Amino acid sequence: MSDSVHGTVLLGKVIDGSLNPPIERGAVVFEGESIAWVGPEPALPERYAGPDYRRIAGAGRSIMPGLIDAHTHVAFGEARSEEELALYTPVEYRTLKAAWNAKKILQAGVTSAFDAATTYNIAQNLRDAIDAGLFPGPRFAVSGRQLTTHQGLEDSFPNEMAFPPGQAAVLIKSRDDFIEAIRYQVKDRVDAIKVSGSNDNLITPDSLDNSAISDEEYALIAAECHRLGRLCTVHARTRDSVLGAARAGFDVIFHASHIDEAGIEACLAGGAVITPTLTLLVNLIEAGEVMAGVSGIDAFKREVEAAVANLPKAFRAGVPFLCGSESGWSPVPYGEWHARELAIFVELLGFSPLEAIHCATLGATGVFRRFGEKIGKLEAGRHADILVLDGDPTADIRLLMDRNKILHVFKGGEDVDLTPPPPRKKEWYFERHKIFLNGRLHYDPATRGRFITP
Ligand SMILES: [Zn+2]
């Protein structure tokens, strides 16, 4: 931008991130890093109409805040399994990959993201490198490695093995360990603590009435997180893990698929928000329709059914919802699925498109303690984190999943380069676990032929 240009005027339908009706013929003005003015185009102040303001306009456009993805794993490198995540790719290469992938997240229109568990200390250092201007990427708030017990998600391997340092978790063996791990991670500059309140349904398909952590432990964790000024979050798929964490005053419940009336009441009383993150499950179910060998399809279908039955009750009762994509696992590659959760909210949970957009913008700002007041809404004084779209996402929410419809992504007033990165030239042997064959090769003496079974 040359010195003679004082700012930028965007014209189109303005969807501001709140639940207020959009402005059909609206204008958004930003100067430098911040939004200067938002309102109906006919009311645009004279000073913004001159040639020293760049004007971006076109028929049928919409302007909305940059998306907030409330559940990413920027350090997971699109791992295909727990083994791959825990054992493969040295930390240095993982970190470089994470920086490469962060750009893809931003280019998809995600200007802020909450990273809900990392490996090593990658997420907090990538957050800082992006803030320092070293690499393009969203504004991140991050949790560290999740705190898990032997019953929680991420204690994946047999007891006789040492807990792998590359696992996205730290193994907790006593109540004192919880306190120590929280203080240790706070020293490592996390924004949030994440604990494993339940396992995954793939691993424990029928145990809905369990929790990996006792009620006393939830209370201990929440108190220490809050004493140190950190957000307290939990992976909680089962009924009891949701209830235990919500009653203890946890701030964010991830998944909550089996929440019941008592859990809803506890969320309302304690102020917890829910980030269902159904995209991973729905993507896996759909992957199972096009290829064999996807594990746990039936369990995922049962969980989505439960979520569809339970979650709308929580939302209508007043529990705030956030949109998270789970990007970082191989069924949810970076840069491709960040807006799918909005479509799931509309198509499966019965939200209006405007409600879904609110959940992915202004409604999600509470999990960003550092800059929550500055993002999520088109409003004077906030960061100019803005999307310009070809079309109207309140008429078609899937528009946000179409990269060709995202004309501009501004982060802090800077026009993000949307040129997709070239495909990777190589995937290294040290990034992936080794599979000889997905199945067993047999010899049939009668026909002298070979055949494969799963
Ligand atoms: Zn996750």
Short mmCIF file of C-alpha atoms and ligand atoms in Angstrom, two decimals:
data_model
loop_
_atom_site.label_atom_id
_atom_site.label_comp_id
_atom_site.label_asym_id
_atom_site.label_seq_id
_atom_site.Cartn_x
_atom_site.Cartn_y
_atom_site.Cartn_z
CA MET A 1 0.00 0.00 0.00
CA SER A 2 1.47 3.37 -0.99
CA ASP A 3 1.77 6.27 1.47
CA SER A 4 -1.00 8.14 -0.29
CA VAL A 5 -3.53 5.39 0.54
CA HIS A 6 -5.03 5.94 3.97
CA GLY A 7 -7.21 2.87 4.15
CA THR A 8 -9.54 0.44 2.42
CA VAL A 9 -13.30 0.52 1.86
CA LEU A 10 -15.04 -2.84 1.36
CA LEU A 11 -18.55 -2.81 -0.10
CA GLY A 12 -21.10 -5.64 0.07
CA LYS A 13 -23.50 -7.40 2.38
CA VAL A 14 -22.08 -6.95 5.87
CA ILE A 15 -22.41 -9.91 8.25
CA ASP A 16 -20.76 -8.56 11.38
CA GLY A 17 -20.38 -11.74 13.50
CA SER A 18 -23.20 -10.85 15.90
CA LEU A 19 -26.73 -12.22 15.58
CA ASN A 20 -27.96 -8.86 14.26
CA PRO A 21 -29.47 -8.96 10.76
CA PRO A 22 -26.82 -8.37 8.08
CA ILE A 23 -26.65 -4.98 6.33
CA GLU A 24 -27.64 -5.73 2.74
CA ARG A 25 -25.80 -2.74 1.24
CA GLY A 26 -23.02 -2.22 3.72
CA ALA A 27 -19.50 -0.87 3.98
CA VAL A 28 -16.50 -1.73 6.12
CA VAL A 29 -13.55 0.64 6.34
CA PHE A 30 -10.17 -0.28 7.78
CA GLU A 31 -7.02 1.75 8.29
CA GLY A 32 -3.75 0.03 9.07
CA GLU A 33 -4.41 -2.93 11.35
CA SER A 34 -7.83 -1.83 12.62
CA ILE A 35 -11.39 -1.44 11.50
CA ALA A 36 -12.34 2.25 11.36
CA TRP A 37 -16.02 2.21 10.40
CA VAL A 38 -18.90 -0.21 9.71
CA GLY A 39 -22.38 0.70 8.50
CA PRO A 40 -24.80 1.08 5.59
CA GLU A 41 -23.08 2.23 2.41
CA PRO A 42 -25.30 5.31 1.97
CA ALA A 43 -24.14 6.51 5.42
CA LEU A 44 -20.44 6.15 4.58
CA PRO A 45 -18.74 9.31 5.92
CA GLU A 46 -17.44 11.69 3.26
CA ARG A 47 -13.80 11.31 4.32
CA TYR A 48 -13.75 7.65 3.23
CA ALA A 49 -15.12 8.40 -0.24
CA GLY A 50 -11.99 10.05 -1.65
CA PRO A 51 -9.24 8.55 -3.86
CA ASP A 52 -6.92 8.11 -0.87
CA TYR A 53 -9.10 5.15 0.16
CA ARG A 54 -8.75 1.95 -1.86
CA ARG A 55 -12.19 0.60 -2.77
CA ILE A 56 -12.95 -3.14 -3.12
CA ALA A 57 -16.41 -3.83 -4.49
CA GLY A 58 -18.32 -6.19 -6.76
CA ALA A 59 -21.82 -7.54 -7.29
CA GLY A 60 -23.09 -10.19 -4.87
CA ARG A 61 -20.28 -9.91 -2.34
CA SER A 62 -20.38 -10.45 1.39
CA ILE A 63 -18.03 -9.16 4.06
CA MET A 64 -17.64 -10.99 7.37
CA PRO A 65 -15.11 -11.42 10.16
CA GLY A 66 -12.31 -13.93 9.64
CA LEU A 67 -13.25 -17.40 10.86
CA ILE A 68 -12.23 -18.66 14.29
CA ASP A 69 -11.46 -22.37 14.25
CA ALA A 70 -11.85 -23.39 17.88
CA HIS A 71 -10.16 -26.80 17.61
CA THR A 72 -7.03 -27.36 15.55
CA HIS A 73 -3.88 -29.44 16.01
CA VAL A 74 -1.29 -27.52 14.06
CA ALA A 75 1.56 -29.81 15.18
CA PHE A 76 -0.08 -33.12 14.24
CA GLY A 77 1.12 -33.04 10.62
CA GLU A 78 -1.93 -34.89 9.22
CA ALA A 79 -0.99 -38.04 11.10
CA ARG A 80 -2.92 -41.16 10.13
CA SER A 81 -2.77 -42.89 13.50
CA GLU A 82 -1.80 -42.50 17.15
CA GLU A 83 1.39 -44.45 16.40
CA GLU A 84 2.38 -42.05 13.68
CA LEU A 85 1.71 -39.04 15.89
CA ALA A 86 3.55 -40.42 18.89
CA LEU A 87 6.53 -42.08 17.25
CA TYR A 88 7.30 -40.57 13.85
CA THR A 89 8.77 -37.28 12.63
CA PRO A 90 11.48 -35.64 14.72
CA VAL A 91 10.40 -32.54 16.65
CA GLU A 92 12.43 -30.18 14.47
CA TYR A 93 10.80 -31.40 11.25
CA ARG A 94 7.35 -31.37 12.88
CA THR A 95 7.88 -27.76 13.81
CA LEU A 96 8.85 -26.75 10.27
CA LYS A 97 5.84 -28.62 8.91
CA ALA A 98 3.58 -26.85 11.39
CA ALA A 99 4.81 -23.48 10.13
CA TRP A 100 4.12 -24.57 6.54
CA ASN A 101 0.64 -25.80 7.48
CA ALA A 102 -0.27 -22.66 9.45
CA LYS A 103 -0.24 -20.67 6.22
CA LYS A 104 -2.81 -23.03 4.70
CA ILE A 105 -5.10 -22.51 7.69
CA LEU A 106 -4.92 -18.74 7.26
CA GLN A 107 -5.49 -18.96 3.51
CA ALA A 108 -8.74 -20.85 4.18
CA GLY A 109 -10.09 -17.75 5.91
CA VAL A 110 -9.22 -18.74 9.49
CA THR A 111 -7.66 -15.64 11.04
CA SER A 112 -7.71 -17.01 14.62
CA ALA A 113 -7.48 -20.55 15.90
CA PHE A 114 -7.50 -22.37 19.22
CA ASP A 115 -5.01 -25.23 19.20
CA ALA A 116 -6.44 -27.98 21.37
CA ALA A 117 -3.32 -30.06 22.16
CA THR A 118 0.11 -30.14 20.65
CA THR A 119 3.16 -32.36 20.61
CA TYR A 120 6.28 -31.13 22.40
CA ASN A 121 5.96 -27.34 22.74
CA ILE A 122 5.34 -26.69 19.08
CA ALA A 123 2.03 -24.81 19.22
CA GLN A 124 3.08 -22.11 21.66
CA ASN A 125 6.33 -21.48 19.80
CA LEU A 126 4.60 -21.38 16.42
CA ARG A 127 2.05 -18.96 17.93
CA ASP A 128 4.91 -16.71 18.99
CA ALA A 129 6.74 -17.00 15.66
CA ILE A 130 3.56 -15.96 13.82
CA ASP A 131 2.97 -13.07 16.23
CA ALA A 132 6.59 -12.00 15.69
CA GLY A 133 5.97 -11.87 11.93
CA LEU A 134 8.30 -14.74 11.02
CA PHE A 135 5.62 -16.81 9.23
CA PRO A 136 2.07 -16.25 7.98
CA GLY A 137 -0.65 -17.94 10.02
CA PRO A 138 -3.70 -17.32 12.15
CA ARG A 139 -3.58 -15.71 15.59
CA PHE A 140 -3.30 -18.71 17.88
CA ALA A 141 -4.33 -19.44 21.44
CA VAL A 142 -2.91 -22.79 22.44
CA SER A 143 -3.05 -25.54 24.95
CA GLY A 144 0.01 -27.70 25.56
CA ARG A 145 0.10 -31.49 25.62
CA GLN A 146 -3.13 -32.76 27.13
CA LEU A 147 -3.03 -34.14 30.65
CA THR A 148 -4.20 -37.74 30.60
CA THR A 149 -4.61 -40.58 33.04
CA HIS A 150 -4.40 -44.27 32.09
CA GLN A 151 -8.12 -44.11 31.26
CA GLY A 152 -7.94 -40.98 29.09
CA LEU A 153 -7.39 -40.36 25.40
CA GLU A 154 -3.72 -40.49 24.40
CA ASP A 155 -2.40 -43.10 26.81
CA SER A 156 -2.46 -45.24 23.72
CA PHE A 157 0.21 -47.87 24.22
CA PRO A 158 0.65 -50.91 26.49
CA ASN A 159 1.78 -50.32 30.05
CA GLU A 160 5.10 -52.08 29.56
CA MET A 161 6.16 -49.37 27.11
CA ALA A 162 7.61 -46.05 28.16
CA PHE A 163 5.24 -43.14 27.41
CA PRO A 164 6.52 -41.74 24.08
CA PRO A 165 7.76 -38.13 24.28
CA GLY A 166 6.10 -37.36 20.92
CA GLN A 167 2.64 -38.21 22.24
CA ALA A 168 0.26 -35.25 22.34
CA ALA A 169 -0.15 -35.81 26.06
CA VAL A 170 1.62 -36.03 29.39
CA LEU A 171 0.78 -39.02 31.56
CA ILE A 172 -0.57 -38.10 35.00
CA LYS A 173 -0.21 -40.66 37.78
CA SER A 174 -1.25 -38.76 40.89
CA ARG A 175 -3.13 -35.65 41.98
CA ASP A 176 0.17 -33.92 42.62
CA ASP A 177 1.10 -34.68 39.01
CA PHE A 178 -1.89 -32.62 37.81
CA ILE A 179 -0.73 -29.58 39.75
CA GLU A 180 2.88 -30.05 38.65
CA ALA A 181 1.89 -30.46 34.98
CA ILE A 182 -0.29 -27.33 35.02
CA ARG A 183 2.49 -25.21 36.56
CA TYR A 184 5.06 -26.70 34.18
CA GLN A 185 2.95 -25.92 31.11
CA VAL A 186 2.12 -22.43 32.30
CA LYS A 187 5.87 -21.84 32.55
CA ASP A 188 6.04 -23.07 28.93
CA ARG A 189 3.60 -20.27 28.00
CA VAL A 190 0.37 -22.10 27.20
CA ASP A 191 -2.86 -20.12 27.00
CA ALA A 192 -4.93 -23.07 28.17
CA ILE A 193 -4.72 -26.42 29.88
CA LYS A 194 -6.41 -29.37 28.19
CA VAL A 195 -7.20 -32.57 30.03
CA SER A 196 -8.43 -35.92 28.75
CA GLY A 197 -11.72 -36.46 30.53
CA SER A 198 -12.69 -39.50 28.48
CA ASN A 199 -11.32 -41.82 25.90
CA ASP A 200 -12.63 -42.01 22.33
CA ASN A 201 -15.63 -44.11 21.40
CA LEU A 202 -13.47 -45.99 18.97
CA ILE A 203 -11.54 -47.34 21.93
CA THR A 204 -14.33 -47.55 24.51
CA PRO A 205 -17.46 -47.91 22.38
CA ASP A 206 -20.08 -48.45 25.03
CA SER A 207 -18.91 -46.75 28.17
CA LEU A 208 -20.88 -43.52 28.23
CA ASP A 209 -21.13 -43.37 31.99
CA ASN A 210 -17.45 -43.13 32.73
CA SER A 211 -14.84 -40.47 33.22
CA ALA A 212 -11.06 -40.76 33.16
CA ILE A 213 -10.83 -38.26 36.01
CA SER A 214 -12.64 -38.11 39.34
CA ASP A 215 -14.85 -35.18 40.38
CA GLU A 216 -12.30 -34.18 43.04
CA GLU A 217 -9.60 -34.10 40.38
CA TYR A 218 -11.68 -31.95 38.02
CA ALA A 219 -12.16 -29.46 40.84
CA LEU A 220 -8.43 -29.45 41.65
CA ILE A 221 -7.49 -28.88 37.98
CA ALA A 222 -10.01 -26.08 37.41
CA ALA A 223 -8.94 -24.29 40.58
CA GLU A 224 -5.23 -24.38 39.67
CA CYS A 225 -5.82 -23.34 36.03
CA HIS A 226 -7.95 -20.42 37.08
CA ARG A 227 -5.58 -19.42 39.90
CA LEU A 228 -2.88 -19.12 37.23
CA GLY A 229 -5.20 -17.26 34.85
CA ARG A 230 -5.46 -19.99 32.25
CA LEU A 231 -8.41 -21.37 30.37
CA CYS A 232 -9.42 -24.85 31.49
CA THR A 233 -10.52 -27.25 28.71
CA VAL A 234 -11.45 -30.91 28.49
CA HIS A 235 -11.83 -33.69 25.92
CA ALA A 236 -15.15 -35.15 27.09
CA ARG A 237 -17.16 -37.46 24.88
CA THR A 238 -18.99 -39.35 27.64
CA ARG A 239 -21.89 -38.22 29.81
CA ASP A 240 -19.96 -38.36 33.09
CA SER A 241 -16.86 -36.58 31.83
CA VAL A 242 -19.00 -33.67 30.60
CA LEU A 243 -20.84 -33.51 33.90
CA GLY A 244 -17.72 -33.75 36.08
CA ALA A 245 -15.83 -31.07 34.15
CA ALA A 246 -18.79 -28.69 33.82
CA ARG A 247 -19.61 -28.95 37.53
CA ALA A 248 -15.98 -28.15 38.38
CA GLY A 249 -16.16 -24.94 36.32
CA PHE A 250 -14.20 -25.95 33.20
CA ASP A 251 -14.37 -23.25 30.51
CA VAL A 252 -14.49 -25.38 27.36
CA ILE A 253 -15.97 -28.83 26.82
CA PHE A 254 -14.78 -30.49 23.62
CA HIS A 255 -17.23 -32.90 21.94
CA ALA A 256 -19.91 -33.40 24.67
CA SER A 257 -21.73 -35.84 22.37
CA HIS A 258 -23.39 -37.68 25.25
CA ILE A 259 -24.33 -34.64 27.34
CA ASP A 260 -27.59 -35.07 29.28
CA GLU A 261 -29.92 -32.70 31.16
CA ALA A 262 -27.66 -32.59 34.23
CA GLY A 263 -24.67 -31.80 32.01
CA ILE A 264 -26.56 -28.99 30.28
CA GLU A 265 -27.52 -27.52 33.66
CA ALA A 266 -23.92 -27.76 34.85
CA CYS A 267 -22.65 -25.98 31.70
CA LEU A 268 -25.17 -23.18 32.21
CA ALA A 269 -24.36 -22.83 35.92
CA GLY A 270 -20.57 -22.97 35.44
CA GLY A 271 -20.37 -20.96 32.21
CA ALA A 272 -18.86 -23.72 30.04
CA VAL A 273 -19.00 -23.51 26.24
CA ILE A 274 -19.19 -26.55 23.95
CA THR A 275 -17.00 -27.17 20.88
CA PRO A 276 -18.46 -30.37 19.34
CA THR A 277 -15.84 -30.81 16.59
CA LEU A 278 -17.99 -33.26 14.64
CA THR A 279 -16.07 -32.68 11.40
CA LEU A 280 -13.56 -35.44 12.14
CA LEU A 281 -16.31 -38.00 12.76
CA VAL A 282 -18.41 -36.99 9.76
CA ASN A 283 -15.35 -36.98 7.50
CA LEU A 284 -14.35 -40.46 8.70
CA ILE A 285 -17.86 -41.81 8.12
CA GLU A 286 -17.83 -40.36 4.60
CA ALA A 287 -14.33 -41.72 3.97
CA GLY A 288 -15.71 -45.15 4.90
CA GLU A 289 -18.23 -44.81 2.08
CA VAL A 290 -15.51 -44.45 -0.53
CA MET A 291 -12.77 -46.71 0.79
CA ALA A 292 -12.31 -49.82 2.92
CA GLY A 293 -10.15 -49.94 6.01
CA VAL A 294 -11.49 -46.92 7.93
CA SER A 295 -11.58 -47.99 11.57
CA GLY A 296 -14.45 -47.44 13.98
CA ILE A 297 -17.15 -46.37 11.51
CA ASP A 298 -20.01 -47.86 13.51
CA ALA A 299 -18.83 -46.25 16.73
CA PHE A 300 -18.53 -42.88 14.98
CA LYS A 301 -22.02 -43.24 13.50
CA ARG A 302 -23.42 -43.94 16.98
CA GLU A 303 -21.63 -40.93 18.37
CA VAL A 304 -22.86 -38.58 15.62
CA GLU A 305 -26.40 -39.87 16.21
CA ALA A 306 -26.07 -39.11 19.92
CA ALA A 307 -24.62 -35.67 19.20
CA VAL A 308 -27.47 -34.85 16.82
CA ALA A 309 -29.97 -35.84 19.53
CA ASN A 310 -28.26 -34.13 22.48
CA LEU A 311 -26.36 -31.06 21.35
CA PRO A 312 -29.25 -28.98 19.95
CA LYS A 313 -30.91 -29.24 23.40
CA ALA A 314 -27.81 -27.73 24.99
CA PHE A 315 -27.66 -24.93 22.41
CA ARG A 316 -31.36 -24.06 22.71
CA ALA A 317 -31.01 -24.07 26.52
CA GLY A 318 -28.39 -21.33 26.15
CA VAL A 319 -25.00 -23.05 26.19
CA PRO A 320 -22.68 -21.19 23.77
CA PHE A 321 -21.29 -23.30 20.88
CA LEU A 322 -18.00 -22.95 18.99
CA CYS A 323 -16.95 -24.40 15.64
CA GLY A 324 -13.84 -26.58 15.62
CA SER A 325 -12.51 -28.60 12.70
CA GLU A 326 -9.95 -30.96 14.33
CA SER A 327 -7.60 -30.10 11.45
CA GLY A 328 -4.30 -31.93 11.82
CA TRP A 329 -5.40 -35.56 11.50
CA SER A 330 -5.30 -37.14 8.03
CA PRO A 331 -9.13 -37.15 7.61
CA VAL A 332 -9.06 -33.37 8.16
CA PRO A 333 -6.07 -31.94 6.23
CA TYR A 334 -5.06 -28.34 6.90
CA GLY A 335 -6.72 -25.64 4.85
CA GLU A 336 -9.57 -27.74 3.51
CA TRP A 337 -12.21 -28.41 6.17
CA HIS A 338 -12.19 -25.46 8.57
CA ALA A 339 -15.68 -24.29 7.58
CA ARG A 340 -17.26 -27.73 7.45
CA GLU A 341 -18.29 -27.53 11.11
CA LEU A 342 -20.50 -24.52 10.27
CA ALA A 343 -22.23 -26.62 7.61
CA ILE A 344 -22.63 -29.47 10.13
CA PHE A 345 -24.17 -27.05 12.64
CA VAL A 346 -26.72 -26.02 9.99
CA GLU A 347 -27.35 -29.37 8.32
CA LEU A 348 -27.20 -31.76 11.29
CA LEU A 349 -27.80 -29.66 14.43
CA GLY A 350 -30.46 -27.30 13.05
CA PHE A 351 -28.67 -23.97 13.56
CA SER A 352 -29.47 -21.08 11.23
CA PRO A 353 -26.55 -20.04 8.99
CA LEU A 354 -26.29 -16.77 10.94
CA GLU A 355 -26.11 -18.69 14.23
CA ALA A 356 -23.36 -20.93 12.82
CA ILE A 357 -21.40 -17.90 11.59
CA HIS A 358 -21.78 -16.32 15.04
CA CYS A 359 -20.40 -19.52 16.64
CA ALA A 360 -17.35 -19.30 14.34
CA THR A 361 -16.74 -15.57 14.89
CA LEU A 362 -17.93 -13.34 17.75
CA GLY A 363 -19.30 -16.29 19.72
CA ALA A 364 -15.81 -17.84 19.93
CA THR A 365 -13.85 -14.86 21.20
CA GLY A 366 -14.09 -15.89 24.87
CA VAL A 367 -11.47 -18.62 24.42
CA PHE A 368 -8.89 -16.01 23.36
CA ARG A 369 -7.81 -14.31 26.54
CA ARG A 370 -5.02 -12.34 24.86
CA PHE A 371 -6.97 -10.63 22.10
CA GLY A 372 -10.57 -11.80 22.45
CA GLU A 373 -11.92 -8.25 22.56
CA LYS A 374 -10.16 -7.44 19.29
CA ILE A 375 -11.39 -10.22 17.01
CA GLY A 376 -14.61 -11.88 15.86
CA LYS A 377 -16.68 -8.86 14.88
CA LEU A 378 -16.76 -6.19 12.21
CA GLU A 379 -16.70 -3.21 14.53
CA ALA A 380 -14.61 -0.04 14.74
CA GLY A 381 -11.53 -0.56 16.89
CA ARG A 382 -11.20 -4.30 16.35
CA HIS A 383 -8.46 -5.96 14.29
CA ALA A 384 -9.15 -5.85 10.55
CA ASP A 385 -9.47 -9.66 10.30
CA ILE A 386 -11.96 -9.80 7.43
CA LEU A 387 -13.19 -12.09 4.66
CA VAL A 388 -14.57 -10.86 1.33
CA LEU A 389 -16.75 -13.55 -0.24
CA ASP A 390 -18.23 -14.07 -3.68
CA GLY A 391 -21.79 -14.88 -2.57
CA ASP A 392 -23.86 -14.95 0.59
CA PRO A 393 -23.02 -17.51 3.31
CA THR A 394 -26.32 -16.82 5.10
CA ALA A 395 -28.03 -18.25 2.00
CA ASP A 396 -25.53 -21.09 1.45
CA ILE A 397 -23.27 -21.92 4.39
CA ARG A 398 -21.15 -24.30 2.27
CA LEU A 399 -19.92 -21.28 0.35
CA LEU A 400 -17.31 -20.92 3.09
CA MET A 401 -15.90 -24.35 2.16
CA ASP A 402 -15.29 -23.21 -1.43
CA ARG A 403 -11.87 -21.62 -1.72
CA ASN A 404 -12.79 -20.02 -5.03
CA LYS A 405 -15.49 -18.02 -3.25
CA ILE A 406 -13.03 -16.50 -0.76
CA LEU A 407 -11.84 -13.42 -2.66
CA HIS A 408 -9.81 -11.78 0.10
CA VAL A 409 -8.59 -12.69 3.56
CA PHE A 410 -7.34 -9.73 5.57
CA LYS A 411 -5.46 -10.35 8.80
CA GLY A 412 -4.70 -7.20 10.75
CA GLY A 413 -5.45 -5.26 7.56
CA GLU A 414 -2.91 -7.19 5.48
CA ASP A 415 -4.19 -8.79 2.30
CA VAL A 416 -3.19 -12.45 2.66
CA ASP A 417 -1.63 -14.09 -0.40
CA LEU A 418 -4.15 -16.78 -1.33
CA THR A 419 -1.95 -18.57 -3.89
CA PRO A 420 -2.03 -22.21 -2.79
CA PRO A 421 1.37 -23.60 -1.81
CA PRO A 422 2.77 -26.03 -4.39
CA PRO A 423 2.21 -29.69 -3.53
CA ARG A 424 4.94 -31.30 -1.47
CA LYS A 425 7.70 -32.83 -3.55
CA LYS A 426 8.42 -35.58 -1.08
CA GLU A 427 7.19 -37.30 2.02
CA TRP A 428 10.08 -38.69 4.07
CA TYR A 429 10.36 -42.22 5.45
CA PHE A 430 10.72 -40.77 8.96
CA GLU A 431 7.29 -39.09 8.84
CA ARG A 432 5.21 -42.22 8.45
CA HIS A 433 4.85 -45.60 10.04
CA LYS A 434 5.75 -48.46 7.79
CA ILE A 435 3.06 -50.75 6.44
CA PHE A 436 4.01 -53.68 4.22
CA LEU A 437 0.45 -54.36 3.18
CA ASN A 438 -3.01 -53.38 4.45
CA GLY A 439 -4.11 -57.01 4.85
CA ARG A 440 -2.76 -60.54 4.58
CA LEU A 441 -1.48 -62.16 1.40
CA HIS A 442 -2.52 -65.82 1.00
CA TYR A 443 -1.63 -68.52 -1.49
CA ASP A 444 -4.35 -70.77 -2.89
CA PRO A 445 -2.81 -74.10 -4.00
CA ALA A 446 -5.93 -75.11 -5.94
CA THR A 447 -5.69 -72.20 -8.34
CA ARG A 448 -2.05 -71.35 -7.64
CA GLY A 449 -3.33 -67.81 -7.24
CA ARG A 450 -2.86 -65.22 -4.53
CA PHE A 451 -5.50 -63.35 -2.60
CA ILE A 452 -5.63 -60.80 0.17
CA THR A 453 -7.84 -60.69 3.24
CA PRO A 454 -8.16 -57.75 5.66
ZN ZN B 1 -8.70 -32.78 18.92
#
